[in-house]
XYZ file of C-alpha atoms in Angstrom:
341
model
C 21.297 59.116 11.916
C 23.605 56.412 13.132
C 21.092 55.105 15.694
C 18.262 55.235 13.144
C 20.216 53.264 10.586
C 21.132 50.684 13.214
C 17.461 50.258 14.149
C 16.581 49.763 10.490
C 19.266 47.173 10.064
C 18.469 45.332 13.299
C 16.560 42.083 12.606
C 17.181 42.298 8.855
C 19.046 39.732 6.788
C 22.825 39.907 6.768
C 24.792 39.663 3.560
C 27.110 36.739 3.035
C 30.314 36.936 1.043
C 28.520 35.562 -2.033
C 25.766 38.128 -1.733
C 23.129 35.621 -0.576
C 20.886 36.791 2.241
C 20.646 34.629 5.335
C 18.847 35.264 8.611
C 20.953 35.511 11.715
C 20.102 33.500 14.811
C 17.086 31.820 13.091
C 17.244 28.023 12.611
C 16.220 26.861 9.168
C 13.386 24.310 9.086
C 14.187 20.765 7.972
C 11.851 19.325 5.331
C 11.846 17.035 2.318
C 12.668 19.127 -0.725
C 11.367 18.692 -4.277
C 14.812 19.118 -5.758
C 17.224 17.164 -7.887
C 18.629 13.887 -6.587
C 21.808 11.933 -7.475
C 20.151 10.564 -10.624
C 19.114 14.047 -11.837
C 15.419 13.270 -11.479
C 13.106 15.803 -9.835
C 12.385 14.316 -6.424
C 8.602 14.609 -6.561
C 5.629 12.287 -6.989
C 2.842 13.017 -9.445
C -0.772 11.859 -9.684
C -0.038 8.582 -11.490
C 2.737 7.699 -9.067
C 0.447 8.579 -6.156
C -2.256 6.228 -7.425
C 0.355 3.501 -7.993
C 1.642 4.056 -4.460
C -1.818 3.485 -2.970
C -2.805 0.566 -5.225
C 0.633 -1.032 -5.091
C 0.866 -0.860 -1.305
C -2.663 -2.118 -0.614
C -2.653 -5.036 -3.064
C -0.080 -7.448 -1.665
C -0.327 -11.198 -1.226
C -3.519 -11.300 0.869
C -6.119 -11.208 -1.894
C -4.240 -13.939 -3.783
C -3.550 -16.212 -0.814
C -6.218 -16.087 1.874
C -9.495 -14.342 0.993
C -11.067 -17.351 2.706
C -10.696 -15.578 6.069
C -13.753 -13.410 5.315
C -15.732 -16.372 3.964
C -14.906 -18.481 7.020
C -16.605 -15.945 9.298
C -19.815 -15.308 7.330
C -20.174 -18.758 5.746
C -21.755 -17.820 2.385
C -20.925 -16.151 -0.909
C -23.401 -13.261 -0.706
C -22.358 -11.884 2.706
C -18.704 -12.432 1.763
C -18.926 -10.203 -1.319
C -20.944 -7.648 0.662
C -18.246 -7.492 3.353
C -15.495 -6.972 0.755
C -17.407 -4.056 -0.780
C -18.254 -2.553 2.627
C -14.607 -2.750 3.720
C -13.635 -0.836 0.576
C -16.200 1.875 1.347
C -14.962 2.129 4.945
C -11.328 2.349 3.809
C -12.271 5.050 1.305
C -14.016 7.122 3.997
C -11.004 6.809 6.306
C -8.651 7.782 3.490
C -10.778 10.830 2.637
C -10.455 11.964 6.266
C -6.689 11.595 5.905
C -6.854 13.544 2.642
C -8.528 16.394 4.521
C -5.784 16.294 7.145
C -3.092 16.049 4.463
C -4.308 19.170 2.684
C -4.601 21.096 5.965
C -1.219 19.995 7.373
C 1.033 19.503 4.352
C 3.806 17.666 6.172
C 5.175 14.208 5.498
C 5.088 11.526 8.173
C 1.496 10.355 8.160
C -0.042 10.343 11.614
C 2.989 11.927 13.300
C 2.418 15.596 12.305
C -1.339 15.236 12.887
C -0.795 13.915 16.416
C 1.781 16.650 16.993
C -0.674 19.384 16.018
C -3.627 17.875 17.890
C -2.181 16.400 21.093
C 1.396 17.633 21.400
C 4.840 16.021 21.287
C 4.377 13.085 23.697
C 1.676 11.129 21.776
C 3.430 11.984 18.510
C 6.766 10.718 19.853
C 5.201 7.492 21.174
C 3.582 6.816 17.805
C 6.822 7.558 15.964
C 8.841 5.363 18.329
C 6.419 2.432 17.949
C 6.355 2.764 14.172
C 10.124 3.073 13.870
C 11.086 0.149 16.107
C 8.121 -2.257 15.838
C 5.348 -1.686 13.328
C 7.075 -0.694 10.095
C 10.135 -3.012 10.304
C 7.939 -5.988 11.239
C 5.538 -5.316 8.379
C 8.418 -4.865 5.935
C 10.049 -8.124 7.032
C 6.809 -10.145 6.876
C 6.026 -8.908 3.369
C 9.536 -9.762 2.174
C 9.245 -13.240 3.698
C 5.991 -13.752 1.791
C 7.753 -12.641 -1.386
C 10.612 -15.076 -0.728
C 8.217 -17.998 -0.268
C 6.500 -17.367 -3.607
C 9.713 -16.566 -5.463
C 11.437 -19.761 -4.292
C 8.432 -22.127 -4.600
C 8.896 -22.892 -8.360
C 12.425 -24.148 -7.668
C 11.186 -26.708 -5.117
C 8.206 -28.493 -6.733
C 6.346 -30.863 -4.459
C 7.925 -29.629 -1.220
C 8.383 -26.516 0.840
C 11.519 -24.418 0.191
C 14.215 -24.603 2.914
C 13.914 -21.886 5.526
C 17.492 -20.746 4.949
C 16.683 -20.077 1.278
C 13.557 -18.118 2.195
C 15.351 -16.026 4.809
C 18.326 -15.265 2.568
C 16.060 -14.260 -0.318
C 13.952 -12.075 1.991
C 17.109 -10.419 3.350
C 18.319 -9.766 -0.204
C 14.948 -8.201 -1.076
C 15.161 -5.940 1.997
C 18.674 -4.802 1.062
C 17.820 -4.131 -2.600
C 14.620 -2.208 -1.826
C 16.345 -0.162 0.876
C 19.252 0.739 -1.429
C 16.908 1.742 -4.266
C 14.830 3.995 -2.013
C 17.947 5.464 -0.381
C 19.511 6.413 -3.709
C 16.584 8.153 -5.358
C 12.990 9.082 -4.630
C 12.172 8.997 -8.331
C 13.849 5.618 -8.806
C 11.772 4.163 -5.978
C 8.681 5.737 -7.519
C 9.494 4.250 -10.938
C 10.002 0.821 -9.361
C 6.635 1.127 -7.614
C 4.932 2.070 -10.886
C 6.451 -0.951 -12.653
C 5.520 -3.410 -9.901
C 1.996 -1.998 -9.678
C 1.591 -2.478 -13.431
C 2.846 -6.065 -13.048
C 0.368 -6.888 -10.289
C -2.480 -5.313 -12.256
C -1.696 -7.774 -15.055
C -2.480 -10.797 -12.872
C -5.503 -8.985 -11.408
C -6.792 -8.398 -14.949
C -6.120 -12.018 -15.950
C -8.099 -13.359 -12.977
C -10.993 -10.922 -13.474
C -11.271 -11.476 -17.235
C -11.108 -15.262 -16.778
C -13.946 -15.080 -14.267
C -16.061 -12.870 -16.524
C -15.556 -15.285 -19.435
C -16.605 -18.256 -17.294
C -19.665 -16.358 -16.026
C -20.617 -15.542 -19.620
C -20.349 -19.269 -20.389
C -22.966 -20.008 -17.728
C -20.908 -21.052 -14.689
C -23.187 -19.367 -12.162
C -24.230 -22.325 -10.002
C -22.077 -21.197 -7.075
C -24.012 -17.917 -6.875
C -27.441 -19.529 -6.530
C -28.939 -19.003 -3.051
C -25.819 -17.020 -2.207
C -27.106 -16.070 1.261
C -28.073 -19.620 2.215
C -26.374 -21.069 5.340
C -24.811 -17.709 6.155
C -23.642 -17.058 9.720
C -24.795 -13.535 10.518
C -24.038 -12.242 14.004
C -22.276 -9.280 15.541
C -19.139 -11.315 16.255
C -18.979 -12.973 12.818
C -19.489 -9.693 10.956
C -16.905 -7.954 13.167
C -14.307 -10.668 12.512
C -15.102 -10.624 8.790
C -14.611 -6.847 8.717
C -11.342 -7.217 10.626
C -9.972 -9.702 8.090
C -11.292 -7.716 5.135
C -9.853 -4.418 6.340
C -6.483 -6.126 6.821
C -6.389 -6.664 3.043
C -7.028 -2.904 2.577
C -4.130 -1.943 4.847
C -2.031 0.772 3.223
C -4.781 3.249 2.352
C -3.009 5.913 4.458
C 0.461 5.489 2.938
C 0.340 8.496 0.612
C 0.074 10.838 3.599
C 3.593 9.798 4.578
C 5.043 11.571 1.515
C 2.845 14.671 1.344
C 5.834 17.026 1.014
C 7.081 15.111 -2.031
C 3.771 15.238 -3.898
C 3.387 17.619 -6.796
C 0.501 19.926 -5.868
C -0.701 17.896 -2.843
C -3.890 19.970 -2.553
C -5.020 18.395 -5.849
C -3.111 15.129 -6.200
C -3.550 13.767 -2.664
C -7.392 13.691 -2.717
C -7.461 12.616 -6.384
C -5.067 9.722 -5.776
C -7.226 8.505 -2.899
C -10.531 8.975 -4.745
C -9.210 7.021 -7.746
C -6.949 4.476 -6.029
C -9.048 2.976 -3.233
C -12.307 2.548 -5.220
C -10.174 0.901 -7.926
C -8.818 -1.551 -5.343
C -12.354 -2.176 -4.032
C -13.686 -3.015 -7.502
C -10.703 -5.303 -8.136
C -11.173 -7.128 -4.821
C -14.883 -7.743 -5.409
C -14.357 -8.915 -8.998
C -11.443 -11.179 -7.978
C -13.634 -12.835 -5.343
C -16.409 -13.281 -7.910
C -13.879 -14.997 -10.192
C -12.792 -17.288 -7.365
C -16.385 -18.284 -6.598
C -17.034 -18.898 -10.284
C -14.411 -21.649 -10.262
C -14.605 -22.922 -6.680
C -17.401 -23.656 -4.249
C -17.267 -22.187 -0.753
C -15.976 -25.489 0.630
C -13.238 -25.762 -1.996
C -12.144 -22.175 -1.403
C -11.907 -22.754 2.346
C -9.782 -25.865 1.776
C -7.369 -24.139 -0.606
C -3.957 -23.166 0.777
C -3.417 -20.467 -1.862
C -6.616 -19.509 -3.642
C -5.027 -17.782 -6.636
C -2.762 -20.768 -7.274
C -5.764 -23.119 -7.179
C -7.586 -20.772 -9.562
C -4.592 -20.792 -11.927
C -4.338 -24.590 -11.867
C -7.988 -24.921 -12.886
C -8.305 -22.078 -15.379
C -4.877 -21.102 -16.724
C -3.303 -24.540 -17.091
C -0.661 -25.030 -18.583
C 0.208 -21.346 -17.987
C -0.587 -21.576 -14.256
C 3.065 -20.814 -13.441
C 2.408 -17.128 -14.084
C 0.274 -16.886 -10.928
C 3.076 -17.403 -8.345
C 5.378 -15.248 -10.482
C 3.032 -12.275 -10.501
C 2.068 -12.818 -6.865
C 5.786 -12.449 -6.105
C 5.772 -9.180 -8.107
C 2.710 -8.054 -6.179
C 4.290 -8.822 -2.820
C 7.596 -7.118 -3.575
C 5.625 -4.093 -4.807
C 3.829 -3.892 -1.475
C 7.198 -4.146 0.299
C 8.643 -1.347 -1.840
C 5.659 0.893 -1.109
C 5.997 0.205 2.618
C 9.717 1.074 2.557
C 9.134 4.163 0.377
C 6.636 5.667 2.815
C 7.877 4.310 6.164
C 11.181 6.202 5.974
C 9.340 9.491 6.102
């Protein structure tokens, strides 16, 4: 009887002093838990926050500053709008592939767990090392520098802000965003939702202004929209490269899969809703730009959204750099929120 009872007890859980069962000699897995945080919020991300994470990370300063990069390669309005729509479709297809991976391997970290499962630890480690030391910090710093330039520009009318001001403001933005995301997942998610709502305000203002001008008959810039276009393999490839750069961030939600509420439902839904929404916004914003500016004027503009605001929103054109700053800091917050995983 003694040996039989020992065999039954061998490999079973041992009782702790408090009565809680724990396994002996078995390491517990480390993962991001959907539990309470220091602010007593449930540390999980829902559908709305997932959509805001995708939209808020993708829409940064690019669409407001330099959409001329696509136009410069194809040379005409028609191919330019076609490229923007095609880039959105391509980003959506890539994101749907990631959604399939995210529902099969429900681990946070983006590409890292997928490379680990498919190719083993060495490629996964190399990707993680590159992201940790080069890619993510550089991207975070560049976005914060863009935010600092727009945030400080109104205080230095007629001249460029001093570099020391820009760098100090960018450093302050990095510190604040890092502290917020270190303290609370939900707090970082709330901040992302707010900043995404702020950037959607300026997106709506630009789109509605363009629609109103189109309704008033300002369609001359769309006549013969494919005339003088430069269509070649190299020009289309470069246009796609520049367009897809503006869609960067479509894979960010896969970095926080473990913190999603019901990822099997919310991950694909967030992607299916978020990226087509960004695509529609990008195409309509470009249509609004072309309603106000010719191709030549758009190519000569240093900041297209600011030029648009000066021509359409005057004397309220000051809201454009303000909301572009909101948009940029929102992209930085989304990058920090996901990159830490």
